[in-house]
Short mmCIF file of C-alpha atoms in Angstrom, two decimals:
data_model
loop_
_atom_site.label_atom_id
_atom_site.label_comp_id
_atom_site.label_asym_id
_atom_site.label_seq_id
_atom_site.Cartn_x
_atom_site.Cartn_y
_atom_site.Cartn_z
CA MET A 1 118.21 107.67 66.94
CA GLU A 2 118.53 104.40 68.57
CA ILE A 3 116.78 103.73 71.89
CA THR A 4 119.26 102.44 74.50
CA ASN A 5 117.21 102.51 77.64
CA VAL A 6 113.54 102.22 78.78
CA THR A 7 113.28 105.70 80.26
CA GLU A 8 113.71 107.09 76.60
CA TYR A 9 110.34 105.86 75.65
CA ASP A 10 108.62 108.42 78.07
CA ALA A 11 109.61 111.40 75.94
CA ILE A 12 108.52 109.67 72.70
CA ALA A 13 105.16 108.71 74.26
CA LYS A 14 104.77 112.32 75.51
CA GLU A 15 105.29 113.62 71.85
CA LYS A 16 103.15 111.07 70.21
CA LEU A 17 100.02 110.99 72.51
CA PRO A 18 97.25 113.47 73.04
CA LYS A 19 97.94 115.48 76.48
CA MET A 20 94.99 113.96 78.09
CA ILE A 21 96.05 110.29 77.55
CA TYR A 22 99.87 110.95 78.07
CA ASP A 23 98.93 112.65 81.43
CA TYR A 24 96.66 109.83 82.49
CA TYR A 25 99.45 107.16 82.10
CA ALA A 26 102.24 109.49 83.42
CA SER A 27 100.82 111.21 86.54
CA GLY A 28 100.81 110.39 90.18
CA ALA A 29 98.49 111.52 93.07
CA GLU A 30 98.49 114.90 94.35
CA ASP A 31 102.04 116.26 94.87
CA GLN A 32 103.60 113.29 93.14
CA TRP A 33 106.20 112.98 95.81
CA THR A 34 105.91 109.16 95.75
CA LEU A 35 105.89 109.15 92.20
CA GLN A 36 109.52 110.61 92.32
CA GLU A 37 110.47 108.54 95.38
CA ASN A 38 109.67 105.41 93.43
CA ARG A 39 112.59 106.12 91.39
CA ASN A 40 114.83 108.03 93.79
CA ALA A 41 114.76 105.44 96.39
CA PHE A 42 116.36 102.95 93.99
CA ALA A 43 119.17 105.36 93.35
CA ARG A 44 120.00 105.16 97.00
CA ILE A 45 120.73 101.41 97.09
CA LEU A 46 124.18 100.57 96.09
CA PHE A 47 126.03 97.26 95.07
CA ARG A 48 128.58 95.34 96.84
CA PRO A 49 129.80 93.18 93.85
CA ARG A 50 131.66 89.93 94.30
CA ILE A 51 134.57 89.47 91.87
CA LEU A 52 136.51 86.54 90.10
CA ILE A 53 133.47 84.25 89.92
CA ASP A 54 132.99 82.41 86.72
CA VAL A 55 130.10 84.08 85.14
CA SER A 56 130.25 82.67 81.74
CA LYS A 57 126.92 81.08 82.10
CA ILE A 58 124.09 83.03 83.72
CA ASP A 59 120.62 81.75 84.29
CA MET A 60 117.82 84.11 85.04
CA THR A 61 114.96 81.69 84.65
CA THR A 62 112.31 81.36 87.63
CA THR A 63 109.11 80.01 88.51
CA VAL A 64 106.13 82.10 89.65
CA LEU A 65 103.15 80.14 91.30
CA GLY A 66 104.70 77.03 89.62
CA PHE A 67 104.91 78.53 86.09
CA LYS A 68 108.34 78.66 84.58
CA ILE A 69 109.17 82.10 83.03
CA SER A 70 112.40 83.34 81.51
CA MET A 71 113.21 86.01 83.93
CA PRO A 72 111.78 87.53 86.85
CA ILE A 73 110.45 90.62 84.96
CA MET A 74 106.75 90.58 84.27
CA VAL A 75 104.04 92.92 82.94
CA ALA A 76 101.92 94.83 85.34
CA PRO A 77 98.34 95.51 84.78
CA THR A 78 97.94 98.92 83.11
CA ALA A 79 94.60 100.14 82.02
CA MET A 80 93.15 101.07 78.62
CA GLN A 81 96.06 100.28 76.57
CA LYS A 82 94.21 100.95 73.22
CA MET A 83 94.54 104.74 74.20
CA ALA A 84 98.28 104.27 73.63
CA HIS A 85 98.38 102.28 70.33
CA PRO A 86 95.44 100.64 68.23
CA GLU A 87 96.62 97.18 69.06
CA GLY A 88 96.67 97.86 72.86
CA GLU A 89 96.52 94.58 75.09
CA TYR A 90 97.01 92.43 71.96
CA ALA A 91 100.33 93.73 71.27
CA THR A 92 101.35 93.70 74.97
CA ALA A 93 100.27 90.02 75.26
CA ARG A 94 102.24 89.04 72.17
CA ALA A 95 105.35 90.86 73.44
CA ALA A 96 105.26 89.30 76.96
CA SER A 97 104.45 85.88 75.33
CA ALA A 98 107.62 86.16 72.98
CA ALA A 99 109.65 87.25 76.04
CA GLY A 100 108.79 84.07 77.76
CA THR A 101 107.05 86.14 80.69
CA ILE A 102 103.86 86.73 82.35
CA MET A 103 101.42 89.58 81.43
CA THR A 104 98.72 90.73 83.85
CA LEU A 105 95.59 92.08 82.18
CA SER A 106 93.71 95.01 83.83
CA SER A 107 90.09 94.64 84.64
CA TRP A 108 89.87 98.04 82.96
CA ALA A 109 91.52 96.78 79.56
CA THR A 110 90.22 97.90 76.30
CA SER A 111 90.39 94.39 75.17
CA SER A 112 88.58 91.42 76.79
CA VAL A 113 90.05 88.39 78.49
CA GLU A 114 88.78 86.15 75.46
CA GLU A 115 90.42 88.60 72.85
CA VAL A 116 93.70 88.59 74.86
CA ALA A 117 93.55 84.75 75.16
CA SER A 118 93.14 84.56 71.39
CA THR A 119 96.50 86.15 70.76
CA GLY A 120 98.04 82.72 71.41
CA PRO A 121 99.73 80.66 74.12
CA GLY A 122 101.24 82.56 77.11
CA ILE A 123 101.06 82.84 80.88
CA ARG A 124 98.50 85.55 81.98
CA PHE A 125 97.19 86.76 85.14
CA PHE A 126 94.06 88.85 85.60
CA GLN A 127 93.92 92.10 87.75
CA LEU A 128 90.56 92.33 89.43
CA TYR A 129 88.86 95.28 90.77
CA VAL A 130 85.90 94.31 93.07
CA TYR A 131 82.65 95.98 91.93
CA LYS A 132 79.55 96.64 94.06
CA ASN A 133 77.67 94.24 91.88
CA ARG A 134 79.28 90.85 93.06
CA ASN A 135 77.60 88.90 90.26
CA VAL A 136 79.67 91.17 87.93
CA VAL A 137 82.82 90.03 89.71
CA GLU A 138 81.89 86.32 89.71
CA GLN A 139 81.12 86.32 85.94
CA LEU A 140 84.32 88.04 85.38
CA VAL A 141 86.59 85.62 87.26
CA ARG A 142 84.75 82.81 85.51
CA ARG A 143 85.60 84.26 82.23
CA ALA A 144 89.24 84.76 83.13
CA GLU A 145 89.24 81.33 84.32
CA ARG A 146 87.76 79.96 81.06
CA ALA A 147 90.05 82.06 79.00
CA GLY A 148 93.00 80.32 80.73
CA PHE A 149 94.28 82.79 82.95
CA LYS A 150 96.36 81.44 85.80
CA ALA A 151 96.04 83.78 88.63
CA ILE A 152 94.06 86.82 90.03
CA ALA A 153 95.81 89.89 91.04
CA LEU A 154 93.41 91.36 93.56
CA THR A 155 93.99 95.31 93.61
CA VAL A 156 93.47 96.16 97.44
CA ASP A 157 94.69 99.93 97.47
CA THR A 158 91.79 101.44 95.57
CA PRO A 159 88.38 101.66 97.66
CA ARG A 160 88.42 105.23 95.97
CA LEU A 161 90.51 106.57 93.26
CA GLY A 162 93.39 108.65 94.19
CA ARG A 163 93.49 112.26 93.43
CA ARG A 164 95.16 112.90 90.12
CA GLU A 165 95.17 116.43 89.23
CA SER A 166 96.02 116.24 85.81
CA ASP A 167 92.94 114.01 85.15
CA ILE A 168 90.79 116.77 86.95
CA LYS A 169 92.20 119.40 84.75
CA ASN A 170 92.04 117.49 81.66
CA ARG A 171 88.58 116.00 82.66
CA PHE A 172 89.92 112.70 81.68
CA THR A 173 87.51 110.24 80.07
CA LEU A 174 87.84 106.99 77.87
CA PRO A 175 87.87 108.21 74.12
CA PRO A 176 84.53 107.57 72.51
CA ASN A 177 85.81 104.81 70.27
CA LEU A 178 86.95 102.69 73.08
CA THR A 179 85.17 100.69 75.65
CA LEU A 180 86.22 98.77 79.00
CA LYS A 181 85.77 95.51 76.90
CA ASN A 182 85.38 93.14 79.89
CA PHE A 183 82.24 95.09 80.93
CA GLU A 184 80.82 95.96 77.60
CA GLY A 185 77.76 93.62 77.66
CA LEU A 186 77.01 94.65 81.22
CA ASP A 187 76.48 98.41 80.54
CA LEU A 188 79.68 99.21 82.69
CA GLY A 189 81.83 99.66 79.82
CA LYS A 190 81.52 103.40 79.12
CA MET A 191 82.82 106.18 81.26
CA ASP A 192 80.64 109.35 81.28
CA GLU A 193 82.11 112.68 80.90
CA ALA A 194 82.42 114.44 84.32
CA ASN A 195 83.27 117.66 85.82
CA ASP A 196 86.38 116.31 87.20
CA SER A 197 87.88 113.02 86.16
CA GLY A 198 85.52 110.62 84.52
CA LEU A 199 87.42 107.66 85.82
CA ALA A 200 87.20 108.93 89.66
CA SER A 201 83.36 109.19 89.05
CA TYR A 202 83.28 105.64 87.54
CA VAL A 203 85.20 104.32 90.52
CA ALA A 204 82.96 106.04 92.99
CA GLY A 205 79.86 104.61 91.40
CA GLN A 206 80.95 101.08 90.65
CA ILE A 207 83.89 100.01 92.82
CA ASP A 208 83.02 98.52 96.28
CA ARG A 209 84.43 100.55 99.15
CA THR A 210 83.35 97.92 101.80
CA LEU A 211 86.03 95.61 100.30
CA SER A 212 87.76 93.81 103.24
CA TRP A 213 89.63 90.78 104.28
CA LYS A 214 86.62 88.56 104.37
CA ASP A 215 86.15 89.27 100.58
CA VAL A 216 89.58 87.83 100.12
CA GLN A 217 88.20 84.77 101.54
CA TRP A 218 85.04 84.96 99.60
CA LEU A 219 87.13 85.19 96.30
CA GLN A 220 88.69 81.72 97.33
CA THR A 221 85.26 80.21 97.45
CA ILE A 222 84.20 81.22 93.96
CA THR A 223 87.61 80.38 92.18
CA LYS A 224 90.41 77.75 92.44
CA LEU A 225 92.75 80.38 91.02
CA PRO A 226 95.66 81.54 93.16
CA ILE A 227 95.09 85.02 94.58
CA LEU A 228 97.84 87.58 94.63
CA VAL A 229 97.08 90.67 96.98
CA LYS A 230 98.29 93.73 95.06
CA GLY A 231 98.90 96.99 97.14
CA VAL A 232 100.41 95.70 100.42
CA LEU A 233 102.91 98.29 101.94
CA THR A 234 103.18 97.16 105.49
CA GLY A 235 104.25 93.97 107.54
CA GLU A 236 101.14 94.03 109.40
CA ASP A 237 99.19 93.57 106.29
CA ALA A 238 101.47 90.98 104.82
CA ARG A 239 101.03 88.81 107.96
CA ILE A 240 97.27 89.01 107.35
CA ALA A 241 97.35 88.40 103.88
CA VAL A 242 99.23 84.99 104.65
CA GLN A 243 96.55 84.05 107.11
CA ALA A 244 93.84 84.93 104.60
CA GLY A 245 95.21 82.38 102.13
CA ALA A 246 96.81 84.64 99.58
CA ALA A 247 99.14 82.84 97.27
CA GLY A 248 101.34 85.81 96.99
CA ILE A 249 101.82 89.47 97.52
CA ILE A 250 102.57 92.29 95.30
CA VAL A 251 104.26 95.17 97.16
CA SER A 252 102.77 98.17 95.20
CA ASN A 253 101.76 101.87 95.73
CA HIS A 254 99.72 101.75 92.37
CA GLY A 255 102.29 103.41 90.49
CA ALA A 256 102.14 106.19 93.04
CA ARG A 257 98.63 106.98 91.87
CA GLN A 258 96.61 106.45 95.10
CA LEU A 259 97.93 107.69 98.58
CA ASP A 260 100.86 110.26 98.04
CA TYR A 261 103.52 110.15 100.81
CA VAL A 262 103.59 106.40 101.08
CA PRO A 263 107.14 105.12 100.83
CA ALA A 264 108.57 103.96 97.52
CA THR A 265 107.82 100.38 97.13
CA ILE A 266 111.64 99.27 97.23
CA SER A 267 111.76 100.94 100.68
CA ALA A 268 108.66 98.98 101.94
CA LEU A 269 109.77 95.72 100.21
CA GLU A 270 112.15 94.21 103.03
CA GLU A 271 109.41 94.79 105.77
CA VAL A 272 106.86 92.95 103.80
CA VAL A 273 109.32 90.17 102.84
CA LYS A 274 110.46 89.63 106.60
CA ALA A 275 106.60 89.45 107.74
CA THR A 276 105.81 86.76 105.36
CA GLN A 277 108.69 84.51 106.70
CA GLY A 278 109.14 82.77 103.30
CA ARG A 279 105.61 81.37 103.32
CA ILE A 280 104.52 83.07 100.16
CA PRO A 281 106.34 84.84 97.46
CA VAL A 282 106.56 88.86 97.41
CA PHE A 283 106.72 90.71 94.16
CA LEU A 284 107.17 94.27 93.49
CA ASP A 285 105.97 96.99 91.11
CA GLY A 286 106.67 100.66 90.97
CA GLY A 287 109.63 102.53 89.74
CA VAL A 288 111.58 99.75 87.91
CA ARG A 289 113.47 101.31 84.96
CA ARG A 290 116.77 99.45 84.77
CA GLY A 291 118.04 95.97 85.15
CA THR A 292 120.08 97.28 88.23
CA ASP A 293 116.68 97.98 89.93
CA VAL A 294 115.51 94.30 89.09
CA PHE A 295 118.50 93.06 90.97
CA LYS A 296 118.11 95.36 93.98
CA ALA A 297 114.44 94.24 94.24
CA LEU A 298 115.56 90.60 94.25
CA ALA A 299 118.38 91.09 96.59
CA LEU A 300 115.86 92.73 99.14
CA GLY A 301 113.71 89.43 98.95
CA ALA A 302 111.51 89.93 95.92
CA SER A 303 110.65 86.80 93.83
CA GLY A 304 110.19 89.05 90.74
CA ILE A 305 108.96 92.49 89.68
CA PHE A 306 106.29 93.87 87.39
CA ILE A 307 106.65 96.96 85.01
CA GLY A 308 103.78 99.09 84.20
CA ARG A 309 104.46 102.59 82.54
CA PRO A 310 107.44 101.37 80.57
CA VAL A 311 104.98 99.08 78.74
CA VAL A 312 102.34 101.78 77.82
CA PHE A 313 105.20 104.19 76.93
CA SER A 314 106.82 101.82 74.68
CA LEU A 315 103.51 100.61 73.20
CA ALA A 316 102.70 104.25 72.44
CA ALA A 317 105.99 104.87 70.64
CA GLU A 318 106.41 101.51 68.81
CA GLY A 319 103.46 99.17 69.37
CA GLU A 320 104.40 95.39 70.06
CA ALA A 321 108.07 96.14 69.12
CA GLY A 322 108.37 98.58 71.66
CA VAL A 323 107.12 96.49 74.23
CA ARG A 324 109.38 93.45 73.19
CA LYS A 325 112.35 95.94 73.22
CA VAL A 326 111.71 97.09 76.83
CA LEU A 327 111.65 93.47 77.98
CA GLN A 328 114.61 92.69 76.01
CA MET A 329 116.70 95.78 77.30
CA LEU A 330 115.71 95.18 81.00
CA ARG A 331 116.65 91.40 80.53
CA ASP A 332 120.07 92.41 79.01
CA GLU A 333 120.71 95.00 81.66
CA PHE A 334 119.76 92.50 84.56
CA GLU A 335 121.81 89.66 83.12
CA LEU A 336 124.89 92.18 82.99
CA THR A 337 124.30 93.27 86.47
CA MET A 338 124.14 89.64 87.64
CA ALA A 339 127.39 89.09 85.98
CA LEU A 340 129.23 92.13 87.24
CA SER A 341 127.87 91.39 90.80
CA GLY A 342 129.18 87.83 90.62
CA CYS A 343 125.68 86.07 90.46
CA ARG A 344 125.11 82.98 88.10
CA SER A 345 121.53 82.43 88.97
CA LEU A 346 118.64 84.03 90.94
CA SER A 347 119.38 81.99 94.05
CA GLU A 348 122.81 83.49 94.33
CA ILE A 349 121.58 87.12 94.63
CA SER A 350 121.72 87.90 98.28
CA ARG A 351 121.03 90.73 100.73
CA ASN A 352 124.91 90.91 100.89
CA HIS A 353 125.11 92.13 97.28
CA ILE A 354 123.44 95.55 98.12
CA THR A 355 123.72 98.17 100.80
CA THR A 356 120.95 100.52 101.70
CA GLU A 357 120.62 103.59 103.93
CA TRP A 358 118.84 101.61 106.66
CA ASP A 359 121.70 98.97 107.07
CA THR A 360 123.47 98.77 110.50
CA PRO A 361 127.22 99.19 109.58
CA ARG A 362 128.56 95.63 108.96
CA PRO A 363 131.32 94.31 111.42
CA LEU A 364 134.58 93.75 109.50
CA ALA A 365 134.86 90.22 108.40
CA ARG A 366 137.34 88.29 110.33
CA LEU A 367 140.02 86.59 108.16
#
């Protein structure tokens, strides 16, 4: 049966993967209200397409932090990809590179920064968790720099791990044949069996709860790489991020895996964009499953989006070919959405191309 959209990979992954692993990837925090809302909020945004525009040529290219990519669709950091497929992050890296877009490698990858760099050319970002041991952090950032990674995506919404009840029920832990490769030599690569979630215990033991804005400044003293602050949901924090020297913001609720009952990222996006006043680019992750979703995010001011679960689900289903297919399907759908909305380039996508529940009724245009 031919796969015709991104969401179809979810059911295939569920069938293929052990329950503990599928649940780890699929679940959200607590009631999973935000998990549903990340999708539902997109469905409440409607289009205002413009017609009779020559859309015979469509340009989806863009630049992110000065790097030219083929489309504003990038790969979000997702942990432990070798649980999904033996090739794990290697396959994802090759697929992203083939699609001409950016991959973000998770700190908690089952392949190291050096291994991912060895897959060949490609623009790659590194997602960073700040460990209590700052020497570990400094070493990791150095290694990412040396391996040719182009930016750091600093995750700021995880002083503690969110309560993911399926991980507690399943007593989630990293399968014994795998390690968190970036920490292998540092005795931080293994996750112990725990009475609840092995990952939650690992985070409680290793991740620094004191992380604050001064650490964003500290990070800039140890690396020249641009820093994206990942996990901003309010205008207040967006303003501080700009002042703190962030190169960009990723509006993210961690795939609805941290604090439940935060808004969908697409609902928080416009507030963050307005607060930055165009000074730094704003990106979005969370709930993107269609080219229409990509268009809606850009219409609300995002410079690009990242996809997470569709990558691990397609990886589980078909390896590298699956990830390639997801990126291609989203690209094709986004191109079609642009054409049918009357936009020939990303710069032509405007706020007037969509309507949201929070819009004030627009005055009738005077002829």
